[in-house]
mmCIF file of C-alpha atoms in Angstrom:
data_model
loop_
_atom_site.group_PDB
_atom_site.id
_atom_site.type_symbol
_atom_site.label_atom_id
_atom_site.label_comp_id
_atom_site.label_asym_id
_atom_site.label_seq_id
_atom_site.Cartn_x
_atom_site.Cartn_y
_atom_site.Cartn_z
ATOM 1 C CA ASP A 1 63.096 72.359 94.058
ATOM 2 C CA ALA A 2 65.610 73.577 91.421
ATOM 3 C CA THR A 3 67.390 76.074 93.260
ATOM 4 C CA PRO A 4 68.088 79.359 91.100
ATOM 5 C CA ALA A 5 71.214 79.753 89.511
ATOM 6 C CA PRO A 6 73.365 82.001 91.235
ATOM 7 C CA THR A 7 73.981 85.836 90.058
ATOM 8 C CA PRO A 8 76.795 85.708 88.463
ATOM 9 C CA GLN A 9 79.032 88.452 89.985
ATOM 10 C CA PRO A 10 80.105 91.111 87.670
ATOM 11 C CA THR A 11 83.811 91.040 86.246
ATOM 12 C CA PRO A 12 86.167 93.352 88.404
ATOM 13 C CA VAL A 13 86.605 97.088 86.958
ATOM 14 C CA PRO A 14 90.350 96.952 85.265
ATOM 15 C CA GLU A 15 92.547 98.634 87.617
ATOM 16 C CA GLU A 16 93.284 101.239 84.931
ATOM 17 C CA THR A 17 89.366 101.938 84.569
ATOM 18 C CA MET A 18 89.082 102.278 88.373
ATOM 19 C CA TYR A 19 91.876 105.130 88.878
ATOM 20 C CA ALA A 20 90.424 106.804 86.247
ATOM 21 C CA ARG A 21 87.039 106.956 87.555
ATOM 22 C CA TYR A 22 88.840 108.202 90.670
ATOM 23 C CA ILE A 23 88.064 111.815 91.865
ATOM 24 C CA GLU A 24 90.344 113.553 93.984
ATOM 25 C CA THR A 25 89.570 117.390 93.369
ATOM 26 C CA PHE A 26 86.426 118.613 94.452
ATOM 27 C CA PRO A 27 85.055 122.464 94.694
ATOM 28 C CA ALA A 28 86.208 124.183 97.509
ATOM 29 C CA LEU A 29 83.330 124.211 100.148
ATOM 30 C CA ASP A 30 82.315 126.789 102.672
ATOM 31 C CA VAL A 31 79.994 125.680 105.376
ATOM 32 C CA ASP A 32 79.774 126.489 108.893
ATOM 33 C CA ILE A 33 79.462 123.959 111.235
ATOM 34 C CA GLU A 34 79.345 123.158 115.082
ATOM 35 C CA THR A 35 82.491 121.907 116.138
ATOM 36 C CA THR A 36 81.199 120.358 119.330
ATOM 37 C CA VAL A 37 78.504 118.552 119.355
ATOM 38 C CA THR A 38 76.650 116.692 122.229
ATOM 39 C CA ALA A 39 73.553 114.315 121.849
ATOM 40 C CA ASN A 40 72.252 111.189 123.364
ATOM 41 C CA GLY A 41 75.349 111.017 125.446
ATOM 42 C CA CYS A 42 78.252 111.203 123.294
ATOM 43 C CA THR A 43 80.262 114.345 122.341
ATOM 44 C CA LEU A 44 81.250 114.472 119.206
ATOM 45 C CA THR A 45 84.502 117.328 118.320
ATOM 46 C CA LEU A 46 85.775 118.171 115.059
ATOM 47 C CA GLU A 47 89.292 119.655 115.216
ATOM 48 C CA ASP A 48 89.679 120.283 111.355
ATOM 49 C CA SER A 49 88.382 121.953 108.532
ATOM 50 C CA LEU A 50 85.651 120.346 105.947
ATOM 51 C CA ASP A 51 87.309 121.509 102.780
ATOM 52 C CA THR A 52 85.342 119.141 100.629
ATOM 53 C CA GLU A 53 81.357 117.523 99.759
ATOM 54 C CA PRO A 54 82.898 114.389 100.805
ATOM 55 C CA GLU A 55 84.625 115.348 103.937
ATOM 56 C CA LEU A 56 81.216 116.866 104.799
ATOM 57 C CA MET A 57 79.330 113.723 104.230
ATOM 58 C CA VAL A 58 81.718 111.427 106.310
ATOM 59 C CA TYR A 59 81.718 114.404 109.365
ATOM 60 C CA GLN A 60 77.655 114.256 108.385
ATOM 61 C CA GLY A 61 77.820 110.047 108.978
ATOM 62 C CA TYR A 62 79.073 110.671 112.460
ATOM 63 C CA LEU A 63 77.224 113.401 113.498
ATOM 64 C CA TYR A 64 73.814 111.497 112.329
ATOM 65 C CA GLU A 65 74.934 108.583 113.927
ATOM 66 C CA VAL A 66 75.053 110.396 117.389
ATOM 67 C CA GLN A 67 71.978 112.418 117.131
ATOM 68 C CA GLY A 68 70.303 108.766 116.134
ATOM 69 C CA ASP A 69 68.671 110.823 113.142
ATOM 70 C CA LEU A 70 68.072 107.783 110.782
ATOM 71 C CA ASP A 71 66.076 109.699 108.004
ATOM 72 C CA LYS A 72 69.366 112.051 107.561
ATOM 73 C CA LEU A 73 71.439 109.347 107.646
ATOM 74 C CA ALA A 74 69.563 107.205 105.291
ATOM 75 C CA GLY A 75 70.349 110.073 102.685
ATOM 76 C CA LEU A 76 73.836 109.870 102.890
ATOM 77 C CA LEU A 77 74.288 106.369 102.574
ATOM 78 C CA GLY A 78 74.786 103.984 99.413
ATOM 79 C CA GLU A 79 73.638 100.357 98.741
ATOM 80 C CA ASP A 80 75.880 98.561 100.871
ATOM 81 C CA ASN A 81 73.768 96.479 103.356
ATOM 82 C CA ALA A 82 76.977 96.202 105.472
ATOM 83 C CA LEU A 83 77.965 99.748 106.023
ATOM 84 C CA VAL A 84 73.799 100.743 106.007
ATOM 85 C CA GLY A 85 73.508 97.994 108.733
ATOM 86 C CA ALA A 86 76.390 99.263 110.925
ATOM 87 C CA MET A 87 75.378 102.949 110.817
ATOM 88 C CA GLU A 88 71.846 102.663 111.496
ATOM 89 C CA THR A 89 72.451 100.207 113.931
ATOM 90 C CA ALA A 90 74.597 102.460 115.953
ATOM 91 C CA ALA A 91 72.193 105.479 115.235
ATOM 92 C CA TRP A 92 69.286 103.495 117.172
ATOM 93 C CA ALA A 93 71.636 102.677 120.141
ATOM 94 C CA TYR A 94 72.066 106.311 120.272
ATOM 95 C CA ARG A 95 68.623 106.967 119.493
ATOM 96 C CA ASP A 96 67.554 104.416 122.485
ATOM 97 C CA GLY A 97 69.622 105.579 125.080
ATOM 98 C CA ASP A 98 72.450 103.003 125.029
ATOM 99 C CA PRO A 99 75.054 105.074 123.308
ATOM 100 C CA GLU A 100 78.773 103.158 122.652
ATOM 101 C CA MET A 101 80.862 106.032 122.606
ATOM 102 C CA ALA A 102 81.146 108.815 125.292
ATOM 103 C CA THR A 103 83.249 111.092 123.196
ATOM 104 C CA GLN A 104 84.515 110.740 119.451
ATOM 105 C CA THR A 105 87.040 113.313 118.356
ATOM 106 C CA ILE A 106 88.009 113.278 114.659
ATOM 107 C CA HIS A 107 91.337 115.381 114.326
ATOM 108 C CA GLU A 108 91.782 114.945 110.576
ATOM 109 C CA LEU A 109 90.059 114.211 107.592
ATOM 110 C CA HIS A 110 90.883 114.718 104.042
ATOM 111 C CA THR A 111 89.764 113.089 101.072
ATOM 112 C CA MET A 112 92.761 111.122 99.632
ATOM 113 C CA THR A 113 94.925 111.560 96.506
ATOM 114 C CA LYS A 114 94.697 109.198 93.838
ATOM 115 C CA GLU A 115 98.498 108.214 94.666
ATOM 116 C CA GLU A 116 97.578 107.403 98.400
ATOM 117 C CA VAL A 117 94.477 105.275 97.303
ATOM 118 C CA GLN A 118 96.879 103.426 94.805
ATOM 119 C CA GLY A 119 99.406 102.534 98.157
ATOM 120 C CA ALA A 120 96.666 100.378 99.410
ATOM 121 C CA SER A 121 97.444 96.935 99.728
ATOM 122 C CA GLY A 122 97.051 94.484 96.444
ATOM 123 C CA TYR A 123 94.263 92.683 98.376
ATOM 124 C CA THR A 124 92.314 96.065 98.770
ATOM 125 C CA ARG A 125 93.355 96.792 95.223
ATOM 126 C CA LYS A 126 91.312 94.001 94.115
ATOM 127 C CA GLU A 127 88.713 94.161 96.556
ATOM 128 C CA LEU A 128 88.255 97.855 95.246
ATOM 129 C CA GLN A 129 88.171 96.307 91.581
ATOM 130 C CA GLN A 130 85.199 94.196 92.472
ATOM 131 C CA TYR A 131 83.620 96.866 94.518
ATOM 132 C CA LEU A 132 83.006 99.165 91.970
ATOM 133 C CA ALA A 133 81.750 96.627 89.386
ATOM 134 C CA ASP A 134 79.525 95.235 91.492
ATOM 135 C CA TYR A 135 77.836 98.560 92.608
ATOM 136 C CA ASP A 136 78.301 99.703 89.549
ATOM 137 C CA LEU A 137 80.447 103.106 90.461
ATOM 138 C CA GLN A 138 81.439 105.410 88.037
ATOM 139 C CA GLN A 139 82.922 107.906 89.906
ATOM 140 C CA TRP A 140 84.782 107.465 93.735
ATOM 141 C CA THR A 141 86.628 108.971 95.963
ATOM 142 C CA MET A 142 87.962 108.101 99.623
ATOM 143 C CA VAL A 143 87.888 110.254 102.577
ATOM 144 C CA ALA A 144 90.661 109.164 105.178
ATOM 145 C CA VAL A 145 89.797 109.950 108.918
ATOM 146 C CA ASP A 146 91.932 110.094 112.295
ATOM 147 C CA LEU A 147 89.982 110.051 115.081
ATOM 148 C CA ASP A 148 89.789 108.456 118.494
ATOM 149 C CA TRP A 149 86.939 107.866 120.767
ATOM 150 C CA THR A 150 86.131 106.701 124.876
ATOM 151 C CA TYR A 151 83.324 103.860 125.472
ATOM 152 C CA THR A 152 80.797 105.109 128.381
ATOM 153 C CA PRO A 153 81.508 103.100 131.756
ATOM 154 C CA GLU A 154 79.187 100.446 130.577
ATOM 155 C CA LYS A 155 80.801 99.586 127.179
ATOM 156 C CA GLU A 156 83.891 99.675 128.694
ATOM 157 C CA ALA A 157 82.968 97.068 131.834
ATOM 158 C CA ALA A 158 81.714 94.962 129.035
ATOM 159 C CA GLY A 159 84.862 94.845 127.336
ATOM 160 C CA PRO A 160 84.414 96.139 123.499
ATOM 161 C CA GLN A 161 85.941 94.328 121.355
ATOM 162 C CA LEU A 162 88.556 97.394 119.866
ATOM 163 C CA PRO A 163 90.322 99.257 122.812
ATOM 164 C CA ALA A 164 89.347 103.314 123.163
ATOM 165 C CA GLY A 165 92.246 105.155 121.559
ATOM 166 C CA GLU A 166 93.452 106.764 117.964
ATOM 167 C CA TYR A 167 92.427 104.649 115.052
ATOM 168 C CA GLN A 168 92.105 105.351 110.639
ATOM 169 C CA ARG A 169 89.278 104.638 108.819
ATOM 170 C CA TYR A 170 88.997 105.250 105.150
ATOM 171 C CA PHE A 171 85.643 106.083 103.634
ATOM 172 C CA LEU A 172 84.563 104.882 100.001
ATOM 173 C CA LEU A 173 82.228 107.274 98.471
ATOM 174 C CA GLY A 174 80.682 106.675 94.724
ATOM 175 C CA SER A 175 78.159 107.459 92.642
ATOM 176 C CA PRO A 176 76.779 104.755 90.384
ATOM 177 C CA SER A 177 75.420 104.952 86.550
ATOM 178 C CA GLY A 178 72.717 107.268 86.137
ATOM 179 C CA SER A 179 73.431 109.341 89.219
ATOM 180 C CA ASN A 180 75.802 112.207 90.462
ATOM 181 C CA ASP A 181 75.347 112.322 93.552
ATOM 182 C CA LEU A 182 78.190 110.864 96.061
ATOM 183 C CA LYS A 183 76.915 108.411 98.649
ATOM 184 C CA LEU A 184 79.188 106.808 101.413
ATOM 185 C CA TYR A 185 79.522 102.847 100.400
ATOM 186 C CA LYS A 186 81.855 101.413 102.551
ATOM 187 C CA LEU A 187 84.109 101.447 105.131
ATOM 188 C CA TYR A 188 87.821 100.166 105.318
ATOM 189 C CA TRP A 189 90.113 99.836 108.316
ATOM 190 C CA GLU A 190 93.801 99.668 109.179
ATOM 191 C CA ASP A 191 94.365 96.739 106.766
ATOM 192 C CA PHE A 192 93.404 99.294 103.768
ATOM 193 C CA TYR A 193 97.283 99.360 103.724
ATOM 194 C CA PRO A 194 99.757 96.679 103.867
ATOM 195 C CA GLN A 195 100.382 95.449 107.501
#
């Protein structure tokens, strides 16, 4: 049997183009949301205001996971199977009464400036150039999240991979050719920045 040739990977977007596509300013958002939501054994607390649409979307990602709302979650997500899989798996666990976390507290989230993104590690910047090409993202932005969590007693007893505590997460949101709708595409951890 002839093996089909692998699909060639698109050429990475040049760094200059990548930053030209970055959006750091969004219209002010005026939303009224519950800042503490308890669902499926987990309490999600938001301690910051949501000032932009991307910040709202990132918060909704956490909210719909805890609520186990797969339909609403699907509406937020782009085509990256890794992120879709991780977030849907978490939502299913909450929905099935097997939550990983007892509490999640979002201390701060903010839409990152281009300058903040340019401070990313060389590895991350190269990965972003490839990522924008792979998903044909014509516009993109990043939201930084400062959060902490505690595990349920069951998960704590099982010895979680990451200890409970405070962490930084960085969400990439983008819109591909032919769409003006931002979606959640990728989640970076602390290694977004040089260690």
